[in-house]
């Protein structure tokens, strides 16, 4: 069994810190720039910070950092039990799969608290509270700066965490972990569209509003206001390009990397290499495993039954536990088999038998039949089971005619080499049988049970006495449409039956 990577909670906290801190520090610089140059209402009331204001700022910043650390530590603690079976291990594996969402949630909580601390509580404490101005402050902190920071943290964490997850889930099972939200490609693109289009438009509108307000109030200072507006627009364009490029890079990688791995693996699968399991995402692992097993099963199973029957069984449309159904049974046996075997080289006998069986089974399959078994030189086949076939009686009789024609052509091909021709006898009978999987606990075979099976075998034996190569029972004859060349023979008595059986020879 593959070993699950051991997780050090301290190393996990380090991972979280290296993802969250740099992004948020950069976002803090953006906040300062925004309120200094775009929505510069605070500049209008700027003054030398009081001791209380400095203390409040330090305490508020420390509270945000402490809250982030506490949340990160508490969230990452269960990861140490990722290799432990039971509820503790399940929680740890769920936390491992949720990691990008967790760091994004911690970041969102931090920016939400920052909006409350500096947008509402600060002006209330220091007597500068104005509802409209406070609302703009909260929007600038939480929406303009917080949302891009949250998105950046999520995509960076997702990219880094994908490299660690294979060690935490060495045997797969990631897709089976519950409680993990899935972010579709559409949602990713919509989020990026909002961040790189709607927010810059809002910022530009706010800059225009502040600039117009200042220009109206500034009189002769209007020229300086316009220069400030141009600086704001230049800054906004530059910031939008940088943010857009960064977010687009991570989103593209979050989509392209898994697709690239899938593409490379699909090339391996196309070449017949099904050992790529374990090197891909969990969903593709299951698909590849299923493709390998199904390809092997289809190829192997197709050697025993026709393609149609194989596909019906693999699709789950056929019940193999046993069912009563009407079917037509066909038995075929080689005449004078023992003298031929005694007079021939064993290797030649095996080659000829294989060639003979191939010709006969080709005819049977061509008419929708299933070869149940080879018994020495005898063939047992069925039409109408396990897949229902409404015209099974006619199909069986036409298959017998095809078998006769193929045997004649095969004998003609053997004649130039001086090989003796083979003859066979075929019996066909229709009736209700029990069809299903029969055998031991370790080995099963699809078989038919019932008197119709015995009667079909008896008819095949009667071909010797009645000097006919194909015999059809009256029951089968009653289900034919009448265009087949059948010759009525005297009724016969067969072993195991008291009543005579109506028999027809196929001309």
PDB file of C-alpha atoms in Angstrom, residues 121-423:
ATOM      1  CA  UNK A 121     -14.924  52.055  13.941  1.00  0.00           C
ATOM      2  CA  UNK A 122     -12.022  54.468  13.264  1.00  0.00           C
ATOM      3  CA  UNK A 123     -14.156  57.477  12.214  1.00  0.00           C
ATOM      4  CA  UNK A 124     -16.650  56.748  15.001  1.00  0.00           C
ATOM      5  CA  UNK A 125     -13.923  56.804  17.630  1.00  0.00           C
ATOM      6  CA  UNK A 126     -12.187  59.936  16.358  1.00  0.00           C
ATOM      7  CA  UNK A 127     -15.212  61.983  15.417  1.00  0.00           C
ATOM      8  CA  UNK A 128     -14.818  61.989  11.645  1.00  0.00           C
ATOM      9  CA  UNK A 129     -17.703  59.692  10.785  1.00  0.00           C
ATOM     10  CA  UNK A 130     -19.668  60.653   7.681  1.00  0.00           C
ATOM     11  CA  UNK A 131     -21.942  57.849   6.334  1.00  0.00           C
ATOM     12  CA  UNK A 132     -21.232  58.388   2.636  1.00  0.00           C
ATOM     13  CA  UNK A 133     -17.495  58.776   3.198  1.00  0.00           C
ATOM     14  CA  UNK A 134     -17.427  55.732   5.499  1.00  0.00           C
ATOM     15  CA  UNK A 135     -19.243  53.637   2.898  1.00  0.00           C
ATOM     16  CA  UNK A 136     -16.679  54.658   0.274  1.00  0.00           C
ATOM     17  CA  UNK A 137     -13.883  53.676   2.639  1.00  0.00           C
ATOM     18  CA  UNK A 138     -15.382  50.225   3.236  1.00  0.00           C
ATOM     19  CA  UNK A 139     -15.881  49.711  -0.500  1.00  0.00           C
ATOM     20  CA  UNK A 140     -12.329  50.797  -1.243  1.00  0.00           C
ATOM     21  CA  UNK A 141     -10.910  48.384   1.338  1.00  0.00           C
ATOM     22  CA  UNK A 142     -13.163  45.353   0.865  1.00  0.00           C
ATOM     23  CA  UNK A 143     -14.170  45.494  -2.804  1.00  0.00           C
ATOM     24  CA  UNK A 144     -11.518  47.438  -4.686  1.00  0.00           C
ATOM     25  CA  UNK A 145      -8.547  45.878  -2.907  1.00  0.00           C
ATOM     26  CA  UNK A 146      -9.888  42.909  -0.943  1.00  0.00           C
ATOM     27  CA  UNK A 147     -11.493  40.987  -3.806  1.00  0.00           C
ATOM     28  CA  UNK A 148      -8.358  40.960  -6.026  1.00  0.00           C
ATOM     29  CA  UNK A 149      -6.299  39.911  -3.002  1.00  0.00           C
ATOM     30  CA  UNK A 150      -8.711  37.061  -2.209  1.00  0.00           C
ATOM     31  CA  UNK A 151      -8.667  35.867  -5.834  1.00  0.00           C
ATOM     32  CA  UNK A 152      -4.882  36.032  -6.017  1.00  0.00           C
ATOM     33  CA  UNK A 153      -4.491  34.108  -2.765  1.00  0.00           C
ATOM     34  CA  UNK A 154      -6.892  31.405  -3.968  1.00  0.00           C
ATOM     35  CA  UNK A 155      -5.237  30.829  -7.345  1.00  0.00           C
ATOM     36  CA  UNK A 156      -1.704  30.905  -5.926  1.00  0.00           C
ATOM     37  CA  UNK A 157      -2.665  28.460  -3.173  1.00  0.00           C
ATOM     38  CA  UNK A 158      -4.422  26.178  -5.647  1.00  0.00           C
ATOM     39  CA  UNK A 159      -1.402  26.142  -7.934  1.00  0.00           C
ATOM     40  CA  UNK A 160       1.022  25.355  -5.115  1.00  0.00           C
ATOM     41  CA  UNK A 161      -1.265  22.853  -3.385  1.00  0.00           C
ATOM     42  CA  UNK A 162      -1.743  20.735  -6.506  1.00  0.00           C
ATOM     43  CA  UNK A 163       1.892  19.723  -6.221  1.00  0.00           C
ATOM     44  CA  UNK A 164       1.409  18.515  -2.647  1.00  0.00           C
ATOM     45  CA  UNK A 165      -1.893  16.677  -2.993  1.00  0.00           C
ATOM     46  CA  UNK A 166      -0.473  13.552  -4.749  1.00  0.00           C
ATOM     47  CA  UNK A 167       1.629  12.911  -1.635  1.00  0.00           C
ATOM     48  CA  UNK A 168      -1.430  13.201   0.604  1.00  0.00           C
ATOM     49  CA  UNK A 169      -3.581  11.029  -1.682  1.00  0.00           C
ATOM     50  CA  UNK A 170      -1.120   8.487  -3.161  1.00  0.00           C
ATOM     51  CA  UNK A 171      -3.870   5.972  -3.971  1.00  0.00           C
ATOM     52  CA  UNK A 172      -6.370   8.504  -5.284  1.00  0.00           C
ATOM     53  CA  UNK A 173      -9.719   9.185  -3.686  1.00  0.00           C
ATOM     54  CA  UNK A 174      -9.492  12.961  -3.906  1.00  0.00           C
ATOM     55  CA  UNK A 175     -12.737  13.254  -5.859  1.00  0.00           C
ATOM     56  CA  UNK A 176     -14.511  11.167  -3.229  1.00  0.00           C
ATOM     57  CA  UNK A 177     -13.779  13.665  -0.445  1.00  0.00           C
ATOM     58  CA  UNK A 178     -16.977  15.465   0.482  1.00  0.00           C
ATOM     59  CA  UNK A 179     -17.426  19.106   1.350  1.00  0.00           C
ATOM     60  CA  UNK A 180     -14.983  20.466  -1.241  1.00  0.00           C
ATOM     61  CA  UNK A 181     -16.461  23.172  -3.520  1.00  0.00           C
ATOM     62  CA  UNK A 182     -15.626  22.910  -7.209  1.00  0.00           C
ATOM     63  CA  UNK A 183     -14.865  26.080  -9.148  1.00  0.00           C
ATOM     64  CA  UNK A 184     -15.760  25.577 -12.799  1.00  0.00           C
ATOM     65  CA  UNK A 185     -13.873  27.141 -15.699  1.00  0.00           C
ATOM     66  CA  UNK A 186     -16.868  29.407 -16.369  1.00  0.00           C
ATOM     67  CA  UNK A 187     -16.863  30.674 -12.787  1.00  0.00           C
ATOM     68  CA  UNK A 188     -13.125  31.331 -12.955  1.00  0.00           C
ATOM     69  CA  UNK A 189     -13.460  33.346 -16.135  1.00  0.00           C
ATOM     70  CA  UNK A 190     -16.417  35.330 -14.780  1.00  0.00           C
ATOM     71  CA  UNK A 191     -14.475  36.159 -11.617  1.00  0.00           C
ATOM     72  CA  UNK A 192     -11.493  37.375 -13.611  1.00  0.00           C
ATOM     73  CA  UNK A 193     -13.774  39.398 -15.882  1.00  0.00           C
ATOM     74  CA  UNK A 194     -15.278  41.138 -12.857  1.00  0.00           C
ATOM     75  CA  UNK A 195     -11.910  41.861 -11.281  1.00  0.00           C
ATOM     76  CA  UNK A 196     -10.205  43.222 -14.383  1.00  0.00           C
ATOM     77  CA  UNK A 197     -13.146  45.157 -15.851  1.00  0.00           C
ATOM     78  CA  UNK A 198     -15.774  46.153 -13.312  1.00  0.00           C
ATOM     79  CA  UNK A 199     -13.474  47.193 -10.459  1.00  0.00           C
ATOM     80  CA  UNK A 200     -11.227  49.391 -12.659  1.00  0.00           C
ATOM     81  CA  UNK A 201     -14.347  51.076 -14.054  1.00  0.00           C
ATOM     82  CA  UNK A 202     -15.518  51.741 -10.491  1.00  0.00           C
ATOM     83  CA  UNK A 203     -12.108  53.150  -9.540  1.00  0.00           C
ATOM     84  CA  UNK A 204     -12.037  55.345 -12.617  1.00  0.00           C
ATOM     85  CA  UNK A 205     -15.521  56.610 -11.862  1.00  0.00           C
ATOM     86  CA  UNK A 206     -14.542  57.392  -8.283  1.00  0.00           C
ATOM     87  CA  UNK A 207     -11.430  59.215  -9.512  1.00  0.00           C
ATOM     88  CA  UNK A 208     -13.545  61.250 -11.928  1.00  0.00           C
ATOM     89  CA  UNK A 209     -16.010  62.084  -9.161  1.00  0.00           C
ATOM     90  CA  UNK A 210     -13.302  63.207  -6.743  1.00  0.00           C
ATOM     91  CA  UNK A 211     -11.490  65.130  -9.478  1.00  0.00           C
ATOM     92  CA  UNK A 212     -14.641  66.948 -10.603  1.00  0.00           C
ATOM     93  CA  UNK A 213     -15.556  67.788  -7.028  1.00  0.00           C
ATOM     94  CA  UNK A 214     -12.101  69.187  -6.374  1.00  0.00           C
ATOM     95  CA  UNK A 215     -12.062  71.105  -9.668  1.00  0.00           C
ATOM     96  CA  UNK A 216     -15.386  72.775  -8.902  1.00  0.00           C
ATOM     97  CA  UNK A 217     -14.195  73.744  -5.487  1.00  0.00           C
ATOM     98  CA  UNK A 218     -10.643  74.560  -6.486  1.00  0.00           C
ATOM     99  CA  UNK A 219     -11.104  77.535  -8.831  1.00  0.00           C
ATOM    100  CA  UNK A 220      -7.613  78.457 -10.086  1.00  0.00           C
ATOM    101  CA  UNK A 221      -6.321  75.065  -8.900  1.00  0.00           C
ATOM    102  CA  UNK A 222      -8.241  73.328 -11.700  1.00  0.00           C
ATOM    103  CA  UNK A 223      -5.078  72.743 -13.756  1.00  0.00           C
ATOM    104  CA  UNK A 224      -3.411  70.882 -10.909  1.00  0.00           C
ATOM    105  CA  UNK A 225      -6.561  68.819 -10.480  1.00  0.00           C
ATOM    106  CA  UNK A 226      -6.455  67.795 -14.133  1.00  0.00           C
ATOM    107  CA  UNK A 227      -2.811  66.795 -13.796  1.00  0.00           C
ATOM    108  CA  UNK A 228      -3.775  64.685 -10.803  1.00  0.00           C
ATOM    109  CA  UNK A 229      -6.558  63.076 -12.834  1.00  0.00           C
ATOM    110  CA  UNK A 230      -4.112  62.182 -15.588  1.00  0.00           C
ATOM    111  CA  UNK A 231      -1.767  60.648 -13.013  1.00  0.00           C
ATOM    112  CA  UNK A 232      -4.671  58.646 -11.595  1.00  0.00           C
ATOM    113  CA  UNK A 233      -5.662  57.337 -15.024  1.00  0.00           C
ATOM    114  CA  UNK A 234      -2.066  56.370 -15.813  1.00  0.00           C
ATOM    115  CA  UNK A 235      -1.754  54.599 -12.471  1.00  0.00           C
ATOM    116  CA  UNK A 236      -5.085  52.855 -12.982  1.00  0.00           C
ATOM    117  CA  UNK A 237      -4.118  51.613 -16.457  1.00  0.00           C
ATOM    118  CA  UNK A 238      -0.782  50.324 -15.186  1.00  0.00           C
ATOM    119  CA  UNK A 239      -2.324  48.641 -12.139  1.00  0.00           C
ATOM    120  CA  UNK A 240      -5.078  47.057 -14.236  1.00  0.00           C
ATOM    121  CA  UNK A 241      -2.551  45.642 -16.683  1.00  0.00           C
ATOM    122  CA  UNK A 242      -0.435  44.189 -13.883  1.00  0.00           C
ATOM    123  CA  UNK A 243      -3.360  42.735 -11.951  1.00  0.00           C
ATOM    124  CA  UNK A 244      -5.041  41.416 -15.090  1.00  0.00           C
ATOM    125  CA  UNK A 245      -1.873  39.760 -16.339  1.00  0.00           C
ATOM    126  CA  UNK A 246      -1.173  38.168 -12.950  1.00  0.00           C
ATOM    127  CA  UNK A 247      -4.683  36.828 -12.409  1.00  0.00           C
ATOM    128  CA  UNK A 248      -4.989  35.676 -16.013  1.00  0.00           C
ATOM    129  CA  UNK A 249      -1.678  33.845 -15.660  1.00  0.00           C
ATOM    130  CA  UNK A 250      -2.812  31.889 -12.621  1.00  0.00           C
ATOM    131  CA  UNK A 251      -6.270  31.169 -14.014  1.00  0.00           C
ATOM    132  CA  UNK A 252      -4.774  29.976 -17.297  1.00  0.00           C
ATOM    133  CA  UNK A 253      -2.366  27.719 -15.439  1.00  0.00           C
ATOM    134  CA  UNK A 254      -5.134  26.379 -13.212  1.00  0.00           C
ATOM    135  CA  UNK A 255      -6.994  25.268 -16.360  1.00  0.00           C
ATOM    136  CA  UNK A 256      -4.133  24.468 -18.734  1.00  0.00           C
ATOM    137  CA  UNK A 257      -1.965  22.362 -16.424  1.00  0.00           C
ATOM    138  CA  UNK A 258      -4.570  19.645 -15.731  1.00  0.00           C
ATOM    139  CA  UNK A 259      -5.567  19.625 -19.403  1.00  0.00           C
ATOM    140  CA  UNK A 260      -1.933  19.286 -20.405  1.00  0.00           C
ATOM    141  CA  UNK A 261      -1.490  16.292 -18.106  1.00  0.00           C
ATOM    142  CA  UNK A 262      -4.661  14.739 -19.475  1.00  0.00           C
ATOM    143  CA  UNK A 263      -3.505  15.308 -23.049  1.00  0.00           C
ATOM    144  CA  UNK A 264      -0.153  13.644 -22.416  1.00  0.00           C
ATOM    145  CA  UNK A 265      -1.849  10.752 -20.652  1.00  0.00           C
ATOM    146  CA  UNK A 266      -4.368  10.315 -23.454  1.00  0.00           C
ATOM    147  CA  UNK A 267      -1.478   9.939 -25.890  1.00  0.00           C
ATOM    148  CA  UNK A 268      -0.101   7.179 -23.657  1.00  0.00           C
ATOM    149  CA  UNK A 269      -3.509   5.501 -23.526  1.00  0.00           C
ATOM    150  CA  UNK A 270      -3.813   5.692 -27.300  1.00  0.00           C
ATOM    151  CA  UNK A 271      -0.487   3.858 -27.536  1.00  0.00           C
ATOM    152  CA  UNK A 272      -1.845   1.135 -25.258  1.00  0.00           C
ATOM    153  CA  UNK A 273      -0.061   2.264 -22.091  1.00  0.00           C
ATOM    154  CA  UNK A 274      -2.645   1.974 -19.356  1.00  0.00           C
ATOM    155  CA  UNK A 275      -0.015   2.322 -16.609  1.00  0.00           C
ATOM    156  CA  UNK A 276      -0.579   6.083 -16.475  1.00  0.00           C
ATOM    157  CA  UNK A 277      -2.924   5.438 -13.559  1.00  0.00           C
ATOM    158  CA  UNK A 278      -1.623   7.214 -10.517  1.00  0.00           C
ATOM    159  CA  UNK A 279      -0.030  10.035 -12.473  1.00  0.00           C
ATOM    160  CA  UNK A 280      -3.179  11.973 -13.230  1.00  0.00           C
ATOM    161  CA  UNK A 281      -6.069  13.542 -11.515  1.00  0.00           C
ATOM    162  CA  UNK A 282      -8.427  11.159  -9.781  1.00  0.00           C
ATOM    163  CA  UNK A 283     -11.272  11.402 -12.277  1.00  0.00           C
ATOM    164  CA  UNK A 284      -8.971  10.536 -15.174  1.00  0.00           C
ATOM    165  CA  UNK A 285      -7.455   7.692 -13.169  1.00  0.00           C
ATOM    166  CA  UNK A 286     -10.853   6.042 -12.932  1.00  0.00           C
ATOM    167  CA  UNK A 287     -11.505   6.607 -16.622  1.00  0.00           C
ATOM    168  CA  UNK A 288      -8.169   5.118 -17.695  1.00  0.00           C
ATOM    169  CA  UNK A 289      -8.572   2.144 -15.377  1.00  0.00           C
ATOM    170  CA  UNK A 290     -12.039   1.573 -16.744  1.00  0.00           C
ATOM    171  CA  UNK A 291     -10.816   1.914 -20.327  1.00  0.00           C
ATOM    172  CA  UNK A 292      -8.042  -0.608 -19.758  1.00  0.00           C
ATOM    173  CA  UNK A 293     -10.286  -3.144 -18.081  1.00  0.00           C
ATOM    174  CA  UNK A 294     -13.077  -2.640 -20.568  1.00  0.00           C
ATOM    175  CA  UNK A 295     -10.745  -2.939 -23.557  1.00  0.00           C
ATOM    176  CA  UNK A 296      -9.311  -6.171 -22.159  1.00  0.00           C
ATOM    177  CA  UNK A 297     -12.756  -7.505 -21.322  1.00  0.00           C
ATOM    178  CA  UNK A 298     -14.202  -6.627 -24.711  1.00  0.00           C
ATOM    179  CA  UNK A 299     -11.271  -8.193 -26.536  1.00  0.00           C
ATOM    180  CA  UNK A 300     -11.312 -11.366 -24.435  1.00  0.00           C
ATOM    181  CA  UNK A 301     -15.078 -11.749 -24.096  1.00  0.00           C
ATOM    182  CA  UNK A 302     -15.498 -11.130 -27.816  1.00  0.00           C
ATOM    183  CA  UNK A 303     -13.680 -14.388 -28.484  1.00  0.00           C
ATOM    184  CA  UNK A 304     -16.438 -16.330 -26.751  1.00  0.00           C
ATOM    185  CA  UNK A 305     -19.588 -14.585 -27.930  1.00  0.00           C
ATOM    186  CA  UNK A 306     -20.637 -12.448 -30.853  1.00  0.00           C
ATOM    187  CA  UNK A 307     -19.978  -8.725 -30.754  1.00  0.00           C
ATOM    188  CA  UNK A 308     -23.683  -7.990 -30.359  1.00  0.00           C
ATOM    189  CA  UNK A 309     -24.112 -10.370 -27.435  1.00  0.00           C
ATOM    190  CA  UNK A 310     -20.873  -9.157 -25.854  1.00  0.00           C
ATOM    191  CA  UNK A 311     -21.961  -5.530 -26.005  1.00  0.00           C
ATOM    192  CA  UNK A 312     -25.413  -6.339 -24.609  1.00  0.00           C
ATOM    193  CA  UNK A 313     -23.915  -8.223 -21.657  1.00  0.00           C
ATOM    194  CA  UNK A 314     -21.292  -5.530 -20.935  1.00  0.00           C
ATOM    195  CA  UNK A 315     -24.014  -2.874 -21.089  1.00  0.00           C
ATOM    196  CA  UNK A 316     -25.960  -4.722 -18.391  1.00  0.00           C
ATOM    197  CA  UNK A 317     -28.935  -5.486 -20.630  1.00  0.00           C
ATOM    198  CA  UNK A 318     -28.700  -9.268 -20.130  1.00  0.00           C
ATOM    199  CA  UNK A 319     -29.535 -11.118 -16.913  1.00  0.00           C
ATOM    200  CA  UNK A 320     -27.194 -14.063 -16.358  1.00  0.00           C
ATOM    201  CA  UNK A 321     -28.608 -15.356 -13.081  1.00  0.00           C
ATOM    202  CA  UNK A 322     -31.025 -17.699 -14.863  1.00  0.00           C
ATOM    203  CA  UNK A 323     -34.300 -17.155 -16.683  1.00  0.00           C
ATOM    204  CA  UNK A 324     -36.871 -19.164 -18.603  1.00  0.00           C
ATOM    205  CA  UNK A 325     -37.000 -18.214 -22.253  1.00  0.00           C
ATOM    206  CA  UNK A 326     -37.893 -19.676 -25.612  1.00  0.00           C
ATOM    207  CA  UNK A 327     -34.868 -20.366 -27.778  1.00  0.00           C
ATOM    208  CA  UNK A 328     -33.696 -22.551 -30.630  1.00  0.00           C
ATOM    209  CA  UNK A 329     -30.858 -24.984 -29.973  1.00  0.00           C
ATOM    210  CA  UNK A 330     -28.487 -26.282 -32.633  1.00  0.00           C
ATOM    211  CA  UNK A 331     -26.138 -29.248 -32.315  1.00  0.00           C
ATOM    212  CA  UNK A 332     -23.535 -30.134 -34.951  1.00  0.00           C
ATOM    213  CA  UNK A 333     -21.298 -33.210 -34.924  1.00  0.00           C
ATOM    214  CA  UNK A 334     -18.596 -34.494 -37.297  1.00  0.00           C
ATOM    215  CA  UNK A 335     -19.364 -37.837 -38.926  1.00  0.00           C
ATOM    216  CA  UNK A 336     -16.780 -40.668 -38.809  1.00  0.00           C
ATOM    217  CA  UNK A 337     -14.677 -38.606 -36.439  1.00  0.00           C
ATOM    218  CA  UNK A 338     -12.950 -41.537 -34.688  1.00  0.00           C
ATOM    219  CA  UNK A 339     -11.601 -43.248 -37.849  1.00  0.00           C
ATOM    220  CA  UNK A 340     -10.383 -39.905 -39.128  1.00  0.00           C
ATOM    221  CA  UNK A 341      -8.505 -39.185 -35.902  1.00  0.00           C
ATOM    222  CA  UNK A 342      -6.925 -42.617 -35.837  1.00  0.00           C
ATOM    223  CA  UNK A 343      -5.708 -42.253 -39.436  1.00  0.00           C
ATOM    224  CA  UNK A 344      -4.324 -38.719 -39.114  1.00  0.00           C
ATOM    225  CA  UNK A 345      -1.415 -36.991 -37.432  1.00  0.00           C
ATOM    226  CA  UNK A 346      -2.610 -35.459 -34.115  1.00  0.00           C
ATOM    227  CA  UNK A 347      -1.229 -32.043 -35.028  1.00  0.00           C
ATOM    228  CA  UNK A 348      -3.107 -32.096 -38.305  1.00  0.00           C
ATOM    229  CA  UNK A 349      -6.283 -33.114 -36.489  1.00  0.00           C
ATOM    230  CA  UNK A 350      -5.994 -30.149 -34.133  1.00  0.00           C
ATOM    231  CA  UNK A 351      -5.332 -27.722 -37.000  1.00  0.00           C
ATOM    232  CA  UNK A 352      -8.222 -29.105 -39.027  1.00  0.00           C
ATOM    233  CA  UNK A 353     -10.588 -29.032 -36.044  1.00  0.00           C
ATOM    234  CA  UNK A 354      -9.712 -25.413 -35.329  1.00  0.00           C
ATOM    235  CA  UNK A 355     -10.268 -24.487 -38.971  1.00  0.00           C
ATOM    236  CA  UNK A 356     -13.553 -26.415 -39.060  1.00  0.00           C
ATOM    237  CA  UNK A 357     -14.809 -24.830 -35.834  1.00  0.00           C
ATOM    238  CA  UNK A 358     -13.869 -21.370 -37.152  1.00  0.00           C
ATOM    239  CA  UNK A 359     -15.975 -21.897 -40.290  1.00  0.00           C
ATOM    240  CA  UNK A 360     -18.938 -23.259 -38.342  1.00  0.00           C
ATOM    241  CA  UNK A 361     -18.878 -20.565 -35.673  1.00  0.00           C
ATOM    242  CA  UNK A 362     -18.609 -17.865 -38.334  1.00  0.00           C
ATOM    243  CA  UNK A 363     -21.865 -19.114 -39.811  1.00  0.00           C
ATOM    244  CA  UNK A 364     -23.527 -19.274 -36.390  1.00  0.00           C
ATOM    245  CA  UNK A 365     -22.446 -15.769 -35.415  1.00  0.00           C
ATOM    246  CA  UNK A 366     -23.492 -14.375 -38.775  1.00  0.00           C
ATOM    247  CA  UNK A 367     -27.077 -15.275 -37.916  1.00  0.00           C
ATOM    248  CA  UNK A 368     -27.031 -14.015 -34.330  1.00  0.00           C
ATOM    249  CA  UNK A 369     -26.260 -17.308 -32.606  1.00  0.00           C
ATOM    250  CA  UNK A 370     -24.045 -18.042 -29.632  1.00  0.00           C
ATOM    251  CA  UNK A 371     -21.717 -21.046 -29.449  1.00  0.00           C
ATOM    252  CA  UNK A 372     -22.120 -22.360 -25.916  1.00  0.00           C
ATOM    253  CA  UNK A 373     -19.447 -25.048 -25.970  1.00  0.00           C
ATOM    254  CA  UNK A 374     -17.297 -27.420 -27.983  1.00  0.00           C
ATOM    255  CA  UNK A 375     -17.547 -31.026 -26.800  1.00  0.00           C
ATOM    256  CA  UNK A 376     -14.899 -32.985 -28.654  1.00  0.00           C
ATOM    257  CA  UNK A 377     -15.996 -32.608 -32.265  1.00  0.00           C
ATOM    258  CA  UNK A 378     -19.508 -31.420 -31.344  1.00  0.00           C
ATOM    259  CA  UNK A 379     -20.823 -27.852 -31.311  1.00  0.00           C
ATOM    260  CA  UNK A 380     -23.695 -26.640 -29.123  1.00  0.00           C
ATOM    261  CA  UNK A 381     -25.191 -23.280 -30.088  1.00  0.00           C
ATOM    262  CA  UNK A 382     -28.270 -21.281 -29.167  1.00  0.00           C
ATOM    263  CA  UNK A 383     -30.361 -18.634 -30.919  1.00  0.00           C
ATOM    264  CA  UNK A 384     -32.535 -16.298 -28.844  1.00  0.00           C
ATOM    265  CA  UNK A 385     -30.446 -16.339 -25.656  1.00  0.00           C
ATOM    266  CA  UNK A 386     -29.007 -14.598 -23.757  1.00  0.00           C
ATOM    267  CA  UNK A 387     -30.107 -11.744 -26.033  1.00  0.00           C
ATOM    268  CA  UNK A 388     -33.701 -12.013 -27.187  1.00  0.00           C
ATOM    269  CA  UNK A 389     -34.132 -12.623 -30.912  1.00  0.00           C
ATOM    270  CA  UNK A 390     -37.755 -12.780 -32.157  1.00  0.00           C
ATOM    271  CA  UNK A 391     -36.931 -14.853 -35.269  1.00  0.00           C
ATOM    272  CA  UNK A 392     -34.545 -17.230 -33.521  1.00  0.00           C
ATOM    273  CA  UNK A 393     -35.989 -20.356 -35.188  1.00  0.00           C
ATOM    274  CA  UNK A 394     -35.470 -19.036 -38.720  1.00  0.00           C
ATOM    275  CA  UNK A 395     -32.026 -17.710 -37.789  1.00  0.00           C
ATOM    276  CA  UNK A 396     -30.978 -21.157 -36.552  1.00  0.00           C
ATOM    277  CA  UNK A 397     -32.172 -22.928 -39.708  1.00  0.00           C
ATOM    278  CA  UNK A 398     -30.490 -20.391 -41.974  1.00  0.00           C
ATOM    279  CA  UNK A 399     -27.312 -20.746 -39.911  1.00  0.00           C
ATOM    280  CA  UNK A 400     -27.473 -24.522 -40.538  1.00  0.00           C
ATOM    281  CA  UNK A 401     -27.709 -23.868 -44.290  1.00  0.00           C
ATOM    282  CA  UNK A 402     -24.747 -21.501 -44.042  1.00  0.00           C
ATOM    283  CA  UNK A 403     -22.774 -24.125 -42.105  1.00  0.00           C
ATOM    284  CA  UNK A 404     -23.468 -26.643 -44.876  1.00  0.00           C
ATOM    285  CA  UNK A 405     -22.265 -24.220 -47.553  1.00  0.00           C
ATOM    286  CA  UNK A 406     -19.132 -23.249 -45.617  1.00  0.00           C
ATOM    287  CA  UNK A 407     -18.239 -26.889 -44.970  1.00  0.00           C
ATOM    288  CA  UNK A 408     -18.543 -27.639 -48.690  1.00  0.00           C
ATOM    289  CA  UNK A 409     -16.303 -24.693 -49.592  1.00  0.00           C
ATOM    290  CA  UNK A 410     -13.776 -25.670 -46.928  1.00  0.00           C
ATOM    291  CA  UNK A 411     -13.635 -29.273 -48.157  1.00  0.00           C
ATOM    292  CA  UNK A 412     -13.149 -28.043 -51.727  1.00  0.00           C
ATOM    293  CA  UNK A 413     -10.164 -25.969 -50.606  1.00  0.00           C
ATOM    294  CA  UNK A 414      -8.641 -29.019 -48.882  1.00  0.00           C
ATOM    295  CA  UNK A 415      -9.086 -31.368 -51.835  1.00  0.00           C
ATOM    296  CA  UNK A 416      -6.027 -30.260 -53.891  1.00  0.00           C
ATOM    297  CA  UNK A 417      -3.812 -31.124 -50.919  1.00  0.00           C
ATOM    298  CA  UNK A 418      -5.280 -34.621 -50.751  1.00  0.00           C
ATOM    299  CA  UNK A 419      -6.956 -33.984 -47.422  1.00  0.00           C
ATOM    300  CA  UNK A 420     -10.079 -36.087 -46.727  1.00  0.00           C
ATOM    301  CA  UNK A 421     -13.387 -34.193 -46.689  1.00  0.00           C
ATOM    302  CA  UNK A 422     -15.351 -33.913 -43.444  1.00  0.00           C
ATOM    303  CA  UNK A 423     -19.090 -34.403 -43.037  1.00  0.00           C
TER     304      UNK A 423
END
